[in-house]
Coordinates of C-alpha atoms in Angstrom, one line a residue:
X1 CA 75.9 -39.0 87.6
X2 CA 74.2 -42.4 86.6
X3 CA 71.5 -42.4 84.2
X4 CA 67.5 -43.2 85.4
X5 CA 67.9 -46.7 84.3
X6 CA 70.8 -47.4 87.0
X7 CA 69.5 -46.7 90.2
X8 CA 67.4 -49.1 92.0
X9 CA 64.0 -48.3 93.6
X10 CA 66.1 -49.6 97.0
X11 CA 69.5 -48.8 96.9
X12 CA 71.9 -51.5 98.0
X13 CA 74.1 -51.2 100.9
X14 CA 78.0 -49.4 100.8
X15 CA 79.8 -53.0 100.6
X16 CA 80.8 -54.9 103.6
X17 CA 78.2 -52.4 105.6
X18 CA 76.0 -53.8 108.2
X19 CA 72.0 -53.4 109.0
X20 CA 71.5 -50.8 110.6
X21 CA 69.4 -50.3 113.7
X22 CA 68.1 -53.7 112.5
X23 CA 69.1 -57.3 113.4
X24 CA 67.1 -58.9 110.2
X25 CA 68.8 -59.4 107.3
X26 CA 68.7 -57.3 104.4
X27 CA 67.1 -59.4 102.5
X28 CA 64.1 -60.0 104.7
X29 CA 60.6 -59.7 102.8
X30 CA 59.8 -55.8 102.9
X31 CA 56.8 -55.2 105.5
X32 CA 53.3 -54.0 103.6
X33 CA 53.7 -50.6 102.9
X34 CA 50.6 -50.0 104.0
X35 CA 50.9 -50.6 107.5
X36 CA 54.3 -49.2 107.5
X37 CA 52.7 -45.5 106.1
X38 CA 49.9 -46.4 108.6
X39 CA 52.1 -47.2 111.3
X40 CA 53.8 -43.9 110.8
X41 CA 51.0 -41.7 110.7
X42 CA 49.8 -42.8 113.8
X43 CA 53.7 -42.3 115.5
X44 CA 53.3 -39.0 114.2
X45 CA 49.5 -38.0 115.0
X46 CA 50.1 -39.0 119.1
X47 CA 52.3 -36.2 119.7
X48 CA 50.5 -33.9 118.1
X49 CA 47.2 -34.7 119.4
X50 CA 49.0 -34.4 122.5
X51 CA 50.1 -30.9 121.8
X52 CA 46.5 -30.0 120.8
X53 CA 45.2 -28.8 123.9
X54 CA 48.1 -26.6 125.1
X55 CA 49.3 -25.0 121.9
X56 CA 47.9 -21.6 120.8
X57 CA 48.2 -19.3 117.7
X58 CA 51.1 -17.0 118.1
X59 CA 54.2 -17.4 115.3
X60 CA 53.7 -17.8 111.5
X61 CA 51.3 -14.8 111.5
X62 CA 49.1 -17.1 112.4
X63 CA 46.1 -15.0 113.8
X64 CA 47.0 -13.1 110.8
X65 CA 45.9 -15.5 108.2
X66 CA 42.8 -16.5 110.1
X67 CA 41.4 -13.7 110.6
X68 CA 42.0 -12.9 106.4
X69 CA 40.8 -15.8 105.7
X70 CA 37.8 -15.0 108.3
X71 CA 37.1 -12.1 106.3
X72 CA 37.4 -13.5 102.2
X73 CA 34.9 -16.1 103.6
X74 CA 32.5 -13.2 103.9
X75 CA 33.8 -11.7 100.6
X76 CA 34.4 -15.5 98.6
X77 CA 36.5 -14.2 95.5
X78 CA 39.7 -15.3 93.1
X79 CA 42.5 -13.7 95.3
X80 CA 44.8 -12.4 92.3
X81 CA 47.5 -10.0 94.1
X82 CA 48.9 -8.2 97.8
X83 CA 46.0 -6.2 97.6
X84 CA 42.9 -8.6 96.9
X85 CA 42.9 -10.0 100.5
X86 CA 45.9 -11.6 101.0
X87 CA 48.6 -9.4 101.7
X88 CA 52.2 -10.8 101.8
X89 CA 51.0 -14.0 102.1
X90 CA 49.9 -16.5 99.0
X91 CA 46.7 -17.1 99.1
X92 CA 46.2 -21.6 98.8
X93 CA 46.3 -21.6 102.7
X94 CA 43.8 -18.3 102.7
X95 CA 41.7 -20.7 101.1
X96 CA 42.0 -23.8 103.1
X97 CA 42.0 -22.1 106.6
X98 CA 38.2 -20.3 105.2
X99 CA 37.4 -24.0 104.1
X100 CA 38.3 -24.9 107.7
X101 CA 36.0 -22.3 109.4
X102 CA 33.1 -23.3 107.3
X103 CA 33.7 -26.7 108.8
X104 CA 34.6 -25.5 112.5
X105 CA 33.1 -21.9 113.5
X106 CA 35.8 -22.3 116.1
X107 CA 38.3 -19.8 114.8
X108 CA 40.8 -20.4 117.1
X109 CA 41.1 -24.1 116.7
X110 CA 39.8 -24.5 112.6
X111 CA 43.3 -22.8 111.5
X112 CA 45.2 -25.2 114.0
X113 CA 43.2 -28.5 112.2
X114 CA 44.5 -27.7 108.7
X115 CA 48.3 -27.6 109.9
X116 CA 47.4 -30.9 112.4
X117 CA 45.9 -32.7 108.9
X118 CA 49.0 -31.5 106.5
X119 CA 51.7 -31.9 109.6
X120 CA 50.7 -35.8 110.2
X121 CA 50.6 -36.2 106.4
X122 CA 53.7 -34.8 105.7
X123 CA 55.2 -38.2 106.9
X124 CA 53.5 -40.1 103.9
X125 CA 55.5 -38.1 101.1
X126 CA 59.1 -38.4 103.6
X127 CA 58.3 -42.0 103.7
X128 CA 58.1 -42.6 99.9
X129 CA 61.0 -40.1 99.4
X130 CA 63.7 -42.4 101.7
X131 CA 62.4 -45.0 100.7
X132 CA 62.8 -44.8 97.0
X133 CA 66.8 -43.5 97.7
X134 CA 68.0 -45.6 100.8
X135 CA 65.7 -48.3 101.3
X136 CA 62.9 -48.8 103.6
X137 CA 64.4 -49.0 107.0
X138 CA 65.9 -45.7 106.2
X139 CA 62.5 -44.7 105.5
X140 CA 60.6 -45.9 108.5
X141 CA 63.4 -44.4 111.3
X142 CA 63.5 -41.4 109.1
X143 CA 59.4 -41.2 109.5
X144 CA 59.9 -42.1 113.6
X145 CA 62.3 -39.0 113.5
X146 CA 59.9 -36.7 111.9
X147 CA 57.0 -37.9 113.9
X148 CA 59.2 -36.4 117.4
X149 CA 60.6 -33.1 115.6
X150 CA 59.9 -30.5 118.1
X151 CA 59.6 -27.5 115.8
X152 CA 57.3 -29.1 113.0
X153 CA 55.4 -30.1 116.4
X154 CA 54.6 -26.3 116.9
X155 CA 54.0 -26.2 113.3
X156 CA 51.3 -28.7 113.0
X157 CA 49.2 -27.6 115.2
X158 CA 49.1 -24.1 115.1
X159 CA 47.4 -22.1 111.9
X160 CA 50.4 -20.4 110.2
X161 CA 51.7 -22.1 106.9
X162 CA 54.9 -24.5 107.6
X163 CA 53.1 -27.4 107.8
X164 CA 50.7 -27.2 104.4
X165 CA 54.0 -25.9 103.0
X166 CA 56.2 -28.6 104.1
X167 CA 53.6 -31.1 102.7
X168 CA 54.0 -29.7 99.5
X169 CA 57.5 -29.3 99.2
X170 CA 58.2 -33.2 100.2
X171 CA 55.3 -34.1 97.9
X172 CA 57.6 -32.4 95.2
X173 CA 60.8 -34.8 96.4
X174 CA 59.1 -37.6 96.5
X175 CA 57.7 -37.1 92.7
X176 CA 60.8 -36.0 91.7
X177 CA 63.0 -39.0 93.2
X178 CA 60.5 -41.7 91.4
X179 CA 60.8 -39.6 88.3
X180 CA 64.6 -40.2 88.4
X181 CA 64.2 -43.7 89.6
X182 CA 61.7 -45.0 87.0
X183 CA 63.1 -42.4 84.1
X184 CA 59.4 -41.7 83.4
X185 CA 58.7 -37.8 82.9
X186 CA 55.2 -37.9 84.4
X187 CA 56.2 -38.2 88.4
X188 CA 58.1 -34.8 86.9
X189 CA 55.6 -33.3 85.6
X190 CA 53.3 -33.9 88.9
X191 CA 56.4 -32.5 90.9
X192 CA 56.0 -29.5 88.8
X193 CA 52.0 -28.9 89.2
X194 CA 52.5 -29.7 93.4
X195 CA 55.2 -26.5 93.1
X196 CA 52.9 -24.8 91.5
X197 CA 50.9 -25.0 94.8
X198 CA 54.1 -24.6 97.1
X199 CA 54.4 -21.2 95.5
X200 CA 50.9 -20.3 96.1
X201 CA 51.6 -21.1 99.6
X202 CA 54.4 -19.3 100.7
X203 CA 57.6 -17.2 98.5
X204 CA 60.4 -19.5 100.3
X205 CA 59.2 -22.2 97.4
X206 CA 59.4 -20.0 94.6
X207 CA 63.6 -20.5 94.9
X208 CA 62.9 -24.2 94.1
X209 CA 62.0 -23.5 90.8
X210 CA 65.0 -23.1 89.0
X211 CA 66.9 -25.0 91.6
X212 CA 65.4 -28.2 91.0
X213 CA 65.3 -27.4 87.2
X214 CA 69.4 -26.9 87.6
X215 CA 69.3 -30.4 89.4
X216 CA 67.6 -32.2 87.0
X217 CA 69.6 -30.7 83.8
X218 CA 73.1 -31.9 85.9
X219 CA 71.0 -35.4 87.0
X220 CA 72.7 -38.1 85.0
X221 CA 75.3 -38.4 81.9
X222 CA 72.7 -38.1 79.0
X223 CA 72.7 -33.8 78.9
X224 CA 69.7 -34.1 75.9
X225 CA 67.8 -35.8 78.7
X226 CA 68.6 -33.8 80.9
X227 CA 68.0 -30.4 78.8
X228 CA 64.2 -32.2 78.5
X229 CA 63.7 -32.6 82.3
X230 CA 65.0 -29.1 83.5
X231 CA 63.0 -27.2 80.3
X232 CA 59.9 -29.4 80.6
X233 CA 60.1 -29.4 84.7
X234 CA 60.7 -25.6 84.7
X235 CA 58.0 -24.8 82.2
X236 CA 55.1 -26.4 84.3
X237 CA 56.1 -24.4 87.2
X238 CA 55.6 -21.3 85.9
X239 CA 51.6 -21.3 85.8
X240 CA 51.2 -19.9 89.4
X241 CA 53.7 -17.6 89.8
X242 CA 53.4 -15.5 86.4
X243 CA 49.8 -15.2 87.3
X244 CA 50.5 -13.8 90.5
X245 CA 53.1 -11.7 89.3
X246 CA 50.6 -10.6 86.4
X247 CA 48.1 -9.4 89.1
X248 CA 49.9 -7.7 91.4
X249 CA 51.7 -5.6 88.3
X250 CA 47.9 -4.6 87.4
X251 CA 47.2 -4.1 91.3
X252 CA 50.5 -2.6 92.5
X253 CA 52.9 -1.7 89.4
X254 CA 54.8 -4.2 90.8
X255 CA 54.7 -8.0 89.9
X256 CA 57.3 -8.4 93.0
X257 CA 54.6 -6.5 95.4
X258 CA 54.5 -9.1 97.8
X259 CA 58.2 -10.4 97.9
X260 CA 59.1 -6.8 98.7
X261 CA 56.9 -6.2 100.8
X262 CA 58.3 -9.1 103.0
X263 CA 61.5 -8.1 102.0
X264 CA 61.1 -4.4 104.0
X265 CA 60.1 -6.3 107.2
X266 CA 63.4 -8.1 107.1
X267 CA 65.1 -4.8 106.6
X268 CA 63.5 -3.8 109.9
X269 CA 64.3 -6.7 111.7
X270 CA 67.6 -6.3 110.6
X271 CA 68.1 -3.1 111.9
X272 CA 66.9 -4.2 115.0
X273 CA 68.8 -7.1 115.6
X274 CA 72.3 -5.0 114.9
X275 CA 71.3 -2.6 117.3
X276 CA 70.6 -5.0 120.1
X277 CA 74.0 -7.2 119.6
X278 CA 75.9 -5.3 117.1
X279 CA 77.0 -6.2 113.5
X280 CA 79.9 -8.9 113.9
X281 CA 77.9 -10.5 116.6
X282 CA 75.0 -10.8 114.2
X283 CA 77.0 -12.0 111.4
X284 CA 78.2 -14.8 113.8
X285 CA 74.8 -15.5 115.0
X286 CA 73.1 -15.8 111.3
X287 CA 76.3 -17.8 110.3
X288 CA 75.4 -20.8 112.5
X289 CA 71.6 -20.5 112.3
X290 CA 71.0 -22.7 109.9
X291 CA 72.5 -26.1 111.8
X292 CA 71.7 -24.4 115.0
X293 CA 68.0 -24.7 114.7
X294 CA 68.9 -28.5 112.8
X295 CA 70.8 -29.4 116.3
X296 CA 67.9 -28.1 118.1
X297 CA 65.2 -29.1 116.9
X298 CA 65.7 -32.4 115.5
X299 CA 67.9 -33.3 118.3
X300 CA 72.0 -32.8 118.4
X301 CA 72.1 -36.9 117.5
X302 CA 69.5 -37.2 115.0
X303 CA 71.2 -33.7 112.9
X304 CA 74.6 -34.7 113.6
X305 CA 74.1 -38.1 112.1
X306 CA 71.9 -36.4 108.9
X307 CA 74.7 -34.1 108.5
X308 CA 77.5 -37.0 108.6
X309 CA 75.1 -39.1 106.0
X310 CA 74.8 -36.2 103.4
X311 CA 78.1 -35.8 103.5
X312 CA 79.1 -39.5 102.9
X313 CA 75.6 -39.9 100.5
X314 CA 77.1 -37.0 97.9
X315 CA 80.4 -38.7 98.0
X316 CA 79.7 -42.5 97.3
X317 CA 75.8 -41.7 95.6
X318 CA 76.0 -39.8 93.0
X319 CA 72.4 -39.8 92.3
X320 CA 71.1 -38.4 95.7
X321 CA 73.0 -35.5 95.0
X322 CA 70.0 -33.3 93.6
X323 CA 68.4 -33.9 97.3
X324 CA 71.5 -32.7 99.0
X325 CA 71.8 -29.6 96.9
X326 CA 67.5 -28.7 97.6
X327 CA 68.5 -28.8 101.3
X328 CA 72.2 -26.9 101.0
X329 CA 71.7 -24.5 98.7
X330 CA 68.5 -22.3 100.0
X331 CA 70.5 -22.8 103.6
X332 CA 73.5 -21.0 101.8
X333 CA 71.8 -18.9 99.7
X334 CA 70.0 -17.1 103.1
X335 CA 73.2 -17.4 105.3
X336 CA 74.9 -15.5 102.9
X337 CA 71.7 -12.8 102.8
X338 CA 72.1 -12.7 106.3
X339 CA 75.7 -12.8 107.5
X340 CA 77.0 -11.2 104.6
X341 CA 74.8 -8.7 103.0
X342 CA 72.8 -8.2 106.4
X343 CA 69.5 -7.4 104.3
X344 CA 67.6 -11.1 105.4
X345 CA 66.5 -12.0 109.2
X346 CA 66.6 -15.8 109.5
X347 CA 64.1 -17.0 111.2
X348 CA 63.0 -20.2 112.4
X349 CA 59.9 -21.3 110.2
X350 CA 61.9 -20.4 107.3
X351 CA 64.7 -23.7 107.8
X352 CA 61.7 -26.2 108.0
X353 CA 62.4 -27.5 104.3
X354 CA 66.1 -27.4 104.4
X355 CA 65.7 -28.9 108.3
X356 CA 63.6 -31.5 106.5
X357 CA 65.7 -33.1 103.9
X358 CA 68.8 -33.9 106.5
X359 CA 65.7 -36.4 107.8
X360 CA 66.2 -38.7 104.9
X361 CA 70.1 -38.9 105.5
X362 CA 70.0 -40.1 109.3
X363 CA 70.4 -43.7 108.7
X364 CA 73.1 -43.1 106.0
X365 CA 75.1 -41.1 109.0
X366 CA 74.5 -44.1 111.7
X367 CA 76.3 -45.9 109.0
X368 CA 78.7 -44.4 108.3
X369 CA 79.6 -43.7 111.4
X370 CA 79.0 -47.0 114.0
X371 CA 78.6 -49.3 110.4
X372 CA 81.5 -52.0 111.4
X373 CA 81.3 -51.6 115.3
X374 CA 79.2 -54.7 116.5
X375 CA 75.9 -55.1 117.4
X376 CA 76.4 -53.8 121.0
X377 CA 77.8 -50.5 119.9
X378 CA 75.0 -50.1 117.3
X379 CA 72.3 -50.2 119.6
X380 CA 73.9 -48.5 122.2
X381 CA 74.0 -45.2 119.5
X382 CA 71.2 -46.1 118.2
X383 CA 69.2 -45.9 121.6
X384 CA 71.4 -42.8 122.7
X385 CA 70.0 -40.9 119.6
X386 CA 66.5 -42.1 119.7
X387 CA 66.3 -40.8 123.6
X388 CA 67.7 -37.6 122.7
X389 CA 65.3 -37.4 120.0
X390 CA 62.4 -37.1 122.4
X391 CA 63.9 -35.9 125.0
X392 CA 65.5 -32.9 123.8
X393 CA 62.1 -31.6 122.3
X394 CA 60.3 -32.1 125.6
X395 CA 62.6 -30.4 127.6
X396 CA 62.9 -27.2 125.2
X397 CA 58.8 -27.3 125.1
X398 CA 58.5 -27.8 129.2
X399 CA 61.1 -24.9 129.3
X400 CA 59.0 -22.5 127.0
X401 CA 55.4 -23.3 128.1
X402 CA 53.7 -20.3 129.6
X403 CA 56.9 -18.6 130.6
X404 CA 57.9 -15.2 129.5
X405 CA 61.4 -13.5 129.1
X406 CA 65.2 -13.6 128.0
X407 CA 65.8 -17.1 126.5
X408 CA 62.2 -18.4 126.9
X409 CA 61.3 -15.8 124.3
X410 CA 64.2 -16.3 122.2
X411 CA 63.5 -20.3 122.3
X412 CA 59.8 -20.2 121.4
X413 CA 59.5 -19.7 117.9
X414 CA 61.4 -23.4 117.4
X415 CA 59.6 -25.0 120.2
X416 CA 57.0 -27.9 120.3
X417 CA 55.2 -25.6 122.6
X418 CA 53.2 -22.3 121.1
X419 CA 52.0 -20.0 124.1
X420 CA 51.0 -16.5 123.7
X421 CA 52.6 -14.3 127.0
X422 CA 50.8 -14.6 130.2
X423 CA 50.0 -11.3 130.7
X424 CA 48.3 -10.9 127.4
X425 CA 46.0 -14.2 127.3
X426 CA 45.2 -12.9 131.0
X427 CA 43.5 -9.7 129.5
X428 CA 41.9 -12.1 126.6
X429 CA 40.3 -13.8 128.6
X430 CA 38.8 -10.9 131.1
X431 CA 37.7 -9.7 127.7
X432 CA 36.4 -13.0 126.3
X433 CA 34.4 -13.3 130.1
X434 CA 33.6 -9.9 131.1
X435 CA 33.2 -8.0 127.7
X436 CA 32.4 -10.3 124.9
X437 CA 30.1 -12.7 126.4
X438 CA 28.4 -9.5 127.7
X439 CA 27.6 -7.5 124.4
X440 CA 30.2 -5.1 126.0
X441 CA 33.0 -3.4 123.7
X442 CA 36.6 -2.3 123.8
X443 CA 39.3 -0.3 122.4
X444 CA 42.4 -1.9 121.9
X445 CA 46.1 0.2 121.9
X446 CA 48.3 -0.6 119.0
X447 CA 51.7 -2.2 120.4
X448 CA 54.6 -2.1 118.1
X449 CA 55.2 -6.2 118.7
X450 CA 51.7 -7.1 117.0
X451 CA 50.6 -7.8 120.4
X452 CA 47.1 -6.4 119.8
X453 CA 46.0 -8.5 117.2
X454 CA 47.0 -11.4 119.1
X455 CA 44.5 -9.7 122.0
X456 CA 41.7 -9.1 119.4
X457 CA 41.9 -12.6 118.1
X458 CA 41.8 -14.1 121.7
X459 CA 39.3 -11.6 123.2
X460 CA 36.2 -13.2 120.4
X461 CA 35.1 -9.4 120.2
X462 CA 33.5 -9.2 117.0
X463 CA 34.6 -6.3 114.8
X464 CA 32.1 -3.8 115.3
X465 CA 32.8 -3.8 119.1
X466 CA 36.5 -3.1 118.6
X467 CA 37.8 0.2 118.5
X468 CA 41.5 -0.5 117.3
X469 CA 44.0 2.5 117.3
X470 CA 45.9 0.3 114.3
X471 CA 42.4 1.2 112.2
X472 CA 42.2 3.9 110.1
X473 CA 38.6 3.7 111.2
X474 CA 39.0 4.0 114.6
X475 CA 37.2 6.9 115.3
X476 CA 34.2 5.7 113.5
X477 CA 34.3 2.5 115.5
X478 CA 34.7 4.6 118.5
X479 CA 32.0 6.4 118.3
X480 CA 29.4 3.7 116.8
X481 CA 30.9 1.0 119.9
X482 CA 31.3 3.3 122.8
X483 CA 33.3 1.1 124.4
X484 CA 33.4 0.6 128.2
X485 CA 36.7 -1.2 128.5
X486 CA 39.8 0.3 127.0
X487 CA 43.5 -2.0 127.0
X488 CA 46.8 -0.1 127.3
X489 CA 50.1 -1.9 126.1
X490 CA 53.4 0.2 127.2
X491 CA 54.9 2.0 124.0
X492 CA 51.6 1.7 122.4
X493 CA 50.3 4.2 120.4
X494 CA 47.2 5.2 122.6
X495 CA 49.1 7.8 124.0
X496 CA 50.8 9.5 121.0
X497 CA 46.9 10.6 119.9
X498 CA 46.5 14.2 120.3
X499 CA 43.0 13.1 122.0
X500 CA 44.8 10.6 124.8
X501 CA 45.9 11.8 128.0
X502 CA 47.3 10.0 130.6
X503 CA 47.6 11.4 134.7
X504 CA 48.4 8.6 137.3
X505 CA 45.9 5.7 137.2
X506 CA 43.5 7.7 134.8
X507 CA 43.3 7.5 130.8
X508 CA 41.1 10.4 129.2
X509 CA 40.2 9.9 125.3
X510 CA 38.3 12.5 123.8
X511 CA 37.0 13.9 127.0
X512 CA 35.9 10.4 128.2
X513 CA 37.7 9.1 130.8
X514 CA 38.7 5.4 131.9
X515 CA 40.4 4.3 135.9
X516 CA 42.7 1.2 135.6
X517 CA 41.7 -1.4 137.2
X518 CA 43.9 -4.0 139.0
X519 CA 45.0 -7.4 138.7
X520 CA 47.0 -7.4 135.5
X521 CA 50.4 -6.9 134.4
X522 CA 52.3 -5.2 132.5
X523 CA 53.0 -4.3 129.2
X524 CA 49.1 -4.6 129.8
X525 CA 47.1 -2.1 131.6
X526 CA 43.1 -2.3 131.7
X527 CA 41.0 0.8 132.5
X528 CA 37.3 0.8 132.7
X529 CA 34.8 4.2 131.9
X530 CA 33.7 5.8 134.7

């Protein structure tokens, strides 16, 4: 590969190419790039502002980490392992989620604002990132792309971690790339401290570490260079994680605590997903996941042409090669976990990095494939892809929104559209109305899907009038609340209690008894004391 000094803050064009989705010449004056990063934001803050309203907390553990970071805000301490307050997750976005609710007492929405601020930000570090390797038309389409990209949609404005990751992780390209381009270490050394933060944020980054190190050692013909970047890089990434391995290893016994934990929920999901479609089936599946959720997501035109532009990119530029292999490789690495070794689950939120860098590549693949056609054909594409862009993420969120069952369910997760099930935000609200706004309590069954902490988090029942059969303490709470309400979910675990007992329409729990009442739907039964 070239060395630093070779490679042009704006690549030129693949001889005898055209524009591309452009009629002005090349060599047009570059626009400020100001208002082009402004510009940009704003593309990408309408649809999300749009989304605001509708969207609710469900995927991404995303009640999950409010309500912890709900409770270290009443605790404020250094979070230094699984069992400090953070769990399997890392604890940066702990942090800026508890930040949020000092900010917005709102819990449901405060969450939902620090994904909206990272999500629309995320465009500034994509921006700089094409720009620097293809140019800034590249760079501007590339940002119109992201700005319509139905699952980062979801993403950025609901409270799990994808977007504040994403940030970061595109923060650490962009670094990176003008590290390489100007042959300065310092841009390296910055990509290195903003990993450092990726890897506080969620365990996905922590396989960038001595990826990008690999990259930057093979970056170029000078290998003594190289050896400096990949050692130097590599070195400054450690902070972070071998503090968090240090603390969990005086917590746990384990410096890995948290990784396996994650890992064991993936064994389960395994399991599960072999016993509902069997083990070649599965294999298939998690074989094609990868572009799947890149053809669905980002649109089948706007993937297709990233995919056709990498491939063309690692061929005729040597030097974008270290960006192709940060998007292949962790793709790879977890199909083979999956279809192979059948001990990962992939799931959506965990692509959104590798789903990310085929952004950069779209214009590249328009080249390469309608470059020589004239002007008519050009546009024609052009306009055929940028339709499908926005059209296809509509249609998958109008598909999804507030309906339940077989493919809607299965389609969700990757959708611009985030809706808890009917049935459920029925009951949260009856509680939110009836209950919580009364002083009244409940108990609240355990369902094996997680269900009932997304009920807890919707209901805005304080603690102390919950009685939750996932809580060891759920006698005590029993007994201090005495609840008047009491929610059901079928296959909870209510009724596995040696104090439950259930005859027709009539629930008794330790000699008190409750009568369903009507108007909601299963999984979900309400019963009031009589």
């Amino acid at each position: 590969m070239p060395s630093a000094s070779t490679v042009p803050a704006s690549p030129p064009r693949p001889s005898g190419s055209n524009p591309v989705l452009s009629t002005v010449s090349d060599a047009a004056r570059e626009p400020s790039t100001r208002l082009l990063v402004g510009l940009l934001i704003a593309a990408a803050l309408l649809p999300r502002l749009l989304l605001m309203p509708f969207n609710e907390n469900f995927y991404g553990d995303a009640v999950a980490r409010v309500e912890l970071a709900e409770r270290w805000l009443r605790q404020p301490h250094l979070i230094t392992s699984y069992g400090d307050g953070a769990f399997q997750f890392g604890p940066l976005h702990l942090y800026l989620v508890a930040f949020a609710l000092e900010l917005v007492p709102d819990k449901a929405l405060a969450g939902r604002l620090v994904s909206l601020l990272f999500g629309v930000l995320s465009v500034v570090p994509l921006f700089s990132l094409t720009r620097r390797v293809f140019g800034w038309r590249s760079g501007v389409w590339t940002g119109l792309a992201f700005s319509v990209w139905g699952m980062h949609l979801q993403m950025s404005t609901t409270a799990a971690s994808e977007a504040l990751s994403l940030f970061l992780m595109l923060s650490v390209f962009a670094l990176i790339a003008r590290g390489l381009d100007e042959n300065r270490l310092g841009p390296l050394f910055g990509a290195a401290a903003v990993l450092n933060l990726a890897c506080a944020t969620r365990y996905d980054a922590w396989l960038f570490m001595p990826l990008l190190a690999v990259a930057l050692f093979l970056w170029g013909n000078d290998r003594v260079a190289g050896a400096t970047r990949a050692v130097s890089f590599g070195l400054l990434c450690l902070p972070f994680p071998l503090l968090w391995m240090q603390g969990n290893e005086l917590a746990h016994g384990d410096p890995f605590y948290p990784i396996r934990a994650v890992e064991q929920f993936h064994a389960d999901w395994v399991r599960d997903g072999i016993a509902r479609v069997g083990t070649w089936r599965y294999r298939l599946e998690n074989l094609g996941f990868w572009p799947g959720v890149a053809l669905l997501t980002l649109s089948p035109g706007v993937a297709l042409l990233s995919m056709v532009g990498m491939k063309r990119m690692w061929r005729e530029q040597p030097e974008v090669r270290w960006l192709v292999l940060a998007s292949v490789v962790p793709a790879a690495y977890f199909t083979f976990r999956a279809s192979v070794l059948m001990d990962f689950q992939p799931l959506g939120r965990f692509t959104v990095t590798e789903v990310a860098l085929l952004l950069p590549f779209v214009v590249p693949g328009f080249e390469a494939c309608v470059g020589q056609s004239g002007a008519g054909v050009r546009r024609a594409v052009a306009a055929a892809c940028a339709v499908l862009a926005v059209a296809v993420p509509v249609a998958l969120g109008l598909y999804t929104f507030r309906v339940d069952g077989g493919l809607h369910d299965s389609l969700r997760p990757v959708s611009p559209t985030s809706t808890n099930p009917v049935p459920l935000m029925q009951v949260a609200r009856f509680l939110k109305d009836e209950v919580a706004a009364k002083g009244g309590a409940a108990i609240l069954d355990e369902d094996p899907s997680y269900l009932d902490l997304q009920l807890a988090f919707f209901s805005a029942l304080p603690d102390e009038r919950l009685a939750r059969v996932r809580w060891a303490t759920f006698r005590k709470h029993l007994r201090e609340a005495q609840p008047e309400y009491l929610v059901r979910f079928d296959n909870g675990a209510l009724l596995k209690d040696p104090g439950a007992k259930l005859e027709g329409r009539t629930l008794t729990l330790d000699g008190v008894a409750y009568e369903e009442l009507d108007g909601f739907s299963a999984p979900l039964h309400v019963y009031r004391r009589r």
